[in-house]
Short mmCIF file of C-alpha atoms and ligand atoms in Angstrom, two decimals:
data_model
loop_
_atom_site.label_atom_id
_atom_site.label_comp_id
_atom_site.label_asym_id
_atom_site.label_seq_id
_atom_site.Cartn_x
_atom_site.Cartn_y
_atom_site.Cartn_z
CA MET A 275 -6.45 3.26 9.93
CA THR A 276 -3.05 4.86 10.22
CA ILE A 277 -0.41 4.89 7.49
CA LEU A 278 2.75 4.38 9.54
CA GLY A 279 4.78 5.40 6.50
CA THR A 280 4.94 4.87 2.75
CA GLY A 281 7.72 5.41 0.21
CA SER A 282 10.48 3.71 -1.73
CA SER A 283 12.31 2.75 1.47
CA GLY A 284 9.43 1.56 3.61
CA ASN A 285 5.70 0.84 3.63
CA CYS A 286 3.51 -0.07 6.58
CA LEU A 287 -0.16 0.52 7.36
CA TYR A 288 -1.97 -0.17 10.63
CA LEU A 289 -5.66 -1.07 10.62
CA GLU A 290 -7.79 -1.70 13.69
CA THR A 291 -11.43 -2.69 13.98
CA GLY A 292 -13.51 -3.99 16.90
CA LYS A 293 -12.07 -7.48 16.39
CA ALA A 294 -8.85 -7.15 14.40
CA ARG A 295 -5.52 -5.41 14.60
CA LEU A 296 -3.30 -5.84 11.59
CA LEU A 297 -0.50 -4.44 9.50
CA ILE A 298 -0.52 -4.35 5.74
CA ASP A 299 3.17 -4.67 4.81
CA ALA A 300 6.00 -4.25 7.29
CA GLY A 301 8.76 -2.64 5.26
CA PHE A 302 10.48 -0.58 7.94
CA SER A 303 12.86 -2.04 10.51
CA ALA A 304 11.10 -3.72 13.43
CA ARG A 305 12.41 -0.96 15.67
CA GLN A 306 10.95 1.76 13.41
CA ILE A 307 7.60 -0.03 13.26
CA ARG A 308 7.55 -0.36 17.04
CA GLN A 309 8.32 3.35 17.44
CA ARG A 310 5.75 4.40 14.89
CA MET A 311 3.08 2.21 16.48
CA ALA A 312 3.99 3.61 19.90
CA SER A 313 3.30 7.11 18.55
CA ILE A 314 -0.36 6.07 18.15
CA GLY A 315 -0.44 4.17 21.44
CA ARG A 316 -0.20 0.71 19.88
CA ASP A 317 2.23 -2.18 20.11
CA PRO A 318 3.20 -4.81 17.50
CA ASP A 319 2.88 -7.54 20.13
CA GLY A 320 -0.92 -7.12 20.02
CA LEU A 321 -1.22 -7.75 16.27
CA ASP A 322 -3.51 -10.44 14.87
CA ALA A 323 -1.90 -10.45 11.42
CA ILE A 324 0.71 -9.04 9.12
CA VAL A 325 -0.61 -9.10 5.56
CA VAL A 326 2.02 -8.89 2.83
CA THR A 327 1.67 -7.61 -0.74
CA HIS A 328 5.06 -8.88 -1.99
CA GLU A 329 8.54 -9.74 -0.79
CA HIS A 330 10.46 -6.54 -1.64
CA SER A 331 12.31 -5.27 1.41
CA ASP A 332 10.40 -1.95 1.49
CA HIS A 333 7.28 -4.09 2.19
CA ALA A 334 8.58 -7.10 4.10
CA GLY A 335 11.98 -6.11 5.53
CA GLY A 336 10.78 -5.81 9.15
CA ILE A 337 8.75 -9.01 9.41
CA ARG A 338 11.37 -11.46 10.63
CA VAL A 339 12.47 -9.42 13.65
CA LEU A 340 8.97 -8.09 14.33
CA THR A 341 7.54 -11.62 14.66
CA SER A 342 10.55 -13.29 16.29
CA LYS A 343 8.95 -13.42 19.75
CA THR A 344 5.24 -13.13 19.06
CA GLU A 345 4.95 -15.44 16.04
CA THR A 346 2.23 -13.16 14.65
CA PRO A 347 0.58 -14.87 11.66
CA VAL A 348 2.01 -13.66 8.33
CA TYR A 349 -0.53 -13.77 5.49
CA CYS A 350 0.89 -14.05 1.97
CA ASN A 351 0.57 -16.16 -1.16
CA ARG A 352 2.71 -19.21 -1.92
CA PHE A 353 5.34 -17.58 -4.15
CA THR A 354 5.76 -14.66 -1.76
CA LYS A 355 6.19 -17.15 1.07
CA GLU A 356 8.91 -18.94 -0.90
CA ALA A 357 10.69 -15.65 -1.56
CA LEU A 358 10.38 -14.65 2.13
CA ASP A 359 11.66 -18.06 3.24
CA TYR A 360 14.72 -17.51 1.10
CA GLN A 361 15.26 -13.98 2.49
CA THR A 362 14.59 -14.61 6.17
CA ARG A 363 16.11 -18.14 6.38
CA LYS A 364 13.71 -18.79 9.22
CA PRO A 365 10.23 -20.28 9.06
CA LEU A 366 7.58 -17.73 9.95
CA ASN A 367 4.04 -18.43 11.13
CA TYR A 368 2.59 -18.32 7.62
CA ARG A 369 -1.06 -18.35 6.59
CA VAL A 370 -0.94 -18.87 2.86
CA PHE A 371 -3.78 -17.49 0.74
CA GLU A 372 -4.52 -18.06 -2.94
CA THR A 373 -3.87 -15.06 -5.14
CA GLY A 374 -7.32 -13.76 -6.06
CA GLY A 375 -8.85 -15.36 -2.98
CA ALA A 376 -10.22 -13.84 0.22
CA PHE A 377 -9.56 -14.59 3.88
CA ASP A 378 -10.81 -13.31 7.23
CA VAL A 379 -8.95 -11.75 10.13
CA GLY A 380 -11.39 -11.14 13.00
CA ASP A 381 -14.28 -9.08 11.61
CA VAL A 382 -12.37 -8.07 8.49
CA THR A 383 -12.43 -9.80 5.08
CA ILE A 384 -9.41 -9.26 2.88
CA GLN A 385 -9.70 -9.89 -0.84
CA SER A 386 -6.42 -10.19 -2.74
CA PHE A 387 -5.91 -9.54 -6.43
CA SER A 388 -2.92 -9.86 -8.72
CA VAL A 389 -1.03 -6.71 -9.78
CA PRO A 390 1.67 -6.38 -12.45
CA HIS A 391 5.03 -5.72 -10.71
CA ASP A 392 8.48 -7.29 -10.81
CA ALA A 393 8.12 -9.56 -7.75
CA SER A 394 7.27 -13.28 -7.32
CA ASP A 395 3.47 -12.92 -7.12
CA PRO A 396 2.57 -9.35 -6.07
CA VAL A 397 -0.96 -8.47 -4.97
CA GLY A 398 -3.15 -5.57 -3.98
CA PHE A 399 -5.96 -5.79 -1.43
CA ILE A 400 -9.45 -4.63 -0.82
CA VAL A 401 -10.20 -4.86 2.87
CA TYR A 402 -13.85 -5.07 3.89
CA THR A 403 -14.34 -3.72 7.43
CA PRO A 404 -17.64 -3.24 9.30
CA ASP A 405 -17.27 0.55 8.74
CA GLY A 406 -16.08 0.69 5.13
CA ASN A 407 -13.78 -0.73 2.49
CA LEU A 408 -10.10 0.04 2.09
CA GLY A 409 -8.37 -0.37 -1.28
CA TYR A 410 -4.60 -0.77 -1.18
CA ILE A 411 -2.41 -0.71 -4.28
CA THR A 412 1.25 0.15 -4.19
CA ASP A 413 3.92 -1.22 -6.51
CA LEU A 414 2.27 -1.87 -9.83
CA GLY A 415 3.28 -0.87 -13.31
CA CYS A 416 -0.26 -0.49 -14.57
CA ALA A 417 -3.81 -1.22 -13.52
CA THR A 418 -5.41 -4.22 -15.20
CA ARG A 419 -9.15 -4.53 -15.65
CA LEU A 420 -9.25 -6.81 -12.60
CA VAL A 421 -7.50 -4.20 -10.43
CA LEU A 422 -9.97 -1.51 -11.53
CA GLU A 423 -12.94 -3.78 -10.90
CA ARG A 424 -11.82 -4.59 -7.37
CA LEU A 425 -11.06 -0.99 -6.44
CA ARG A 426 -14.52 0.26 -7.39
CA ALA A 427 -15.76 -1.04 -4.02
CA ALA A 428 -13.36 1.19 -2.06
CA ASN A 429 -14.47 3.94 0.33
CA VAL A 430 -10.87 4.76 1.17
CA LEU A 431 -8.11 4.18 -1.35
CA ILE A 432 -4.36 4.12 -1.01
CA VAL A 433 -2.73 4.38 -4.40
CA GLU A 434 0.87 4.64 -5.44
CA THR A 435 2.13 7.86 -7.03
CA ASN A 436 5.73 6.76 -7.37
CA HIS A 437 7.17 9.31 -9.73
CA ASP A 438 6.63 12.34 -11.86
CA THR A 439 7.51 11.14 -15.36
CA GLY A 440 9.50 14.30 -16.20
CA MET A 441 11.53 14.16 -12.97
CA LEU A 442 12.29 10.48 -13.53
CA GLN A 443 13.45 11.11 -17.09
CA ARG A 444 15.69 14.01 -15.96
CA ASP A 445 17.11 12.12 -12.94
CA LEU A 446 20.89 11.71 -13.21
CA ARG A 447 21.36 9.08 -10.51
CA ARG A 448 19.45 6.25 -12.14
CA PRO A 449 20.80 4.40 -15.18
CA TRP A 450 18.52 4.23 -18.21
CA SER A 451 17.88 0.52 -17.65
CA LEU A 452 16.48 1.19 -14.16
CA LYS A 453 14.30 4.04 -15.45
CA GLN A 454 12.95 1.64 -18.08
CA ARG A 455 12.14 -0.88 -15.35
CA ILE A 456 10.35 1.69 -13.20
CA MET A 457 8.29 2.95 -16.14
CA SER A 458 7.48 -0.53 -17.47
CA ARG A 459 4.19 -2.39 -17.08
CA HIS A 460 5.80 -4.27 -14.18
CA GLY A 461 7.30 -1.22 -12.50
CA HIS A 462 5.64 1.64 -10.63
CA LEU A 463 2.79 4.09 -11.22
CA SER A 464 3.47 7.71 -12.17
CA ASN A 465 1.35 10.59 -10.87
CA ASP A 466 -0.46 10.67 -14.23
CA ALA A 467 -1.11 6.91 -14.17
CA ALA A 468 -2.60 7.15 -10.66
CA ALA A 469 -4.84 10.01 -11.82
CA GLY A 470 -5.98 7.81 -14.71
CA ILE A 471 -6.87 4.99 -12.31
CA LEU A 472 -8.96 7.35 -10.17
CA GLU A 473 -10.86 8.41 -13.24
CA GLN A 474 -11.81 4.77 -13.80
CA VAL A 475 -12.65 3.70 -10.26
CA MET A 476 -14.53 6.84 -9.17
CA SER A 477 -17.80 6.26 -7.33
CA ASP A 478 -20.13 8.16 -5.01
CA GLU A 479 -18.92 5.88 -2.24
CA LEU A 480 -15.24 6.77 -2.59
CA ARG A 481 -14.56 9.28 0.18
CA GLN A 482 -10.85 9.58 0.65
CA VAL A 483 -7.67 8.93 -1.34
CA PHE A 484 -4.15 8.76 0.04
CA LEU A 485 -1.26 9.01 -2.40
CA GLY A 486 1.76 6.96 -1.36
CA HIS A 487 5.02 5.22 -2.25
CA LEU A 488 6.57 8.47 -3.52
CA SER A 489 10.13 8.28 -4.81
CA LYS A 490 12.53 10.45 -2.81
CA ASP A 491 14.30 11.76 -5.90
CA CYS A 492 11.71 11.59 -8.66
CA ASN A 493 8.58 13.04 -7.08
CA ARG A 494 7.38 15.69 -4.65
CA PRO A 495 4.19 15.56 -2.56
CA GLU A 496 2.99 18.89 -4.07
CA LEU A 497 3.40 17.52 -7.61
CA ALA A 498 1.51 14.31 -6.86
CA LEU A 499 -1.31 16.26 -5.18
CA GLU A 500 -1.48 18.74 -8.04
CA THR A 501 -1.67 16.08 -10.77
CA VAL A 502 -4.26 13.91 -9.03
CA GLY A 503 -6.17 16.91 -7.62
CA GLU A 504 -6.50 18.35 -11.12
CA GLN A 505 -8.01 15.05 -12.29
CA LEU A 506 -10.51 15.05 -9.41
CA ARG A 507 -11.52 18.65 -10.23
CA ARG A 508 -11.97 17.80 -13.92
CA MET A 509 -14.31 14.99 -12.90
CA GLY A 510 -16.22 17.13 -10.42
CA ALA A 511 -15.31 14.66 -7.66
CA GLU A 512 -15.57 17.22 -4.88
CA HIS A 513 -16.76 14.60 -2.41
CA VAL A 514 -13.32 12.94 -2.37
CA LYS A 515 -10.75 14.12 0.16
CA LEU A 516 -7.18 13.90 -1.14
CA ASP A 517 -4.05 13.46 0.97
CA VAL A 518 -0.47 12.46 0.46
CA SER A 519 1.50 10.23 2.84
CA THR A 520 5.26 10.01 3.04
CA GLN A 521 7.81 7.77 4.61
CA VAL A 522 9.13 10.30 7.09
CA SER A 523 6.00 10.68 9.19
CA VAL A 524 2.99 8.80 10.49
CA SER A 525 -0.30 9.94 8.94
CA GLU A 526 -3.25 11.17 10.93
CA THR A 527 -5.48 8.32 12.07
CA LEU A 528 -8.57 7.97 9.91
CA ASN A 529 -11.81 6.76 11.47
CA PHE A 530 -13.89 5.10 8.74
CA SER A 531 -17.16 5.68 10.55
CA VAL A 532 -16.71 9.46 10.55
CA GLU A 533 -17.43 11.45 7.39
CA PRO A 534 -14.08 12.79 6.05
CA ASN A 535 -15.35 16.34 5.58
CA SER A 536 -16.32 16.56 9.22
CA ILE A 537 -12.71 15.95 10.26
CA ALA A 538 -10.82 19.20 10.64
ZN1 ZN B 52 7.68 -0.84 -2.88
ZN1 ZN B 53 8.02 -3.70 -5.03
#
């Protein structure tokens, strides 16, 4: 797994197993995604699927151009498809899944679940691979009981730490109405909220957490790491490796079949 980038202006994750190569979200330009994949020796033309959480441009903005020649299957639910149809004005090679349902891509099973966020029908995923389970939640205002239940199966978890609440409140560029939206139950998770989720989904099987979708203005990687790291220490969760991913650079590739603490 490689996080090609994550943040308020673009999200894209590459996952490869023995029998599947897929992207979760494609929210950078097609050109950026191609360049970022090239940096790990991969090519979007070889993809089996693009799996989409919701239609916001920082998750879906690159899909139309990226699939224009290859017609890579685009997996999303019905309302997200309708929103994408409206945005792209071009029929894509859709594979529509039911929200809450599961589907297979090669040797991978992807279970979707509803998350509260201000989009048509936003979802998170838990991806079951032969070597371990990946939980993926970005863009949610809060974690429902269903979200927590699903994430307990994760060995690797990508969770949004969008903002530091104090920095968001002090920010001068955003009008109050937008701050309200971000902080609402259908907005985005703060560093503290993400820490609270980890407290509830912790298990012996969880090995690695990546913090993502950081706001450029209202968060800093050090702050997110400090807040969530403090929570992990309080819980004695020393077996969990913690990292932060940003939108400027491609993360290190994580091999699920290798123990995280044995990676330098
Ligand atoms: Zn987003
Ligand atoms: Zn969104």
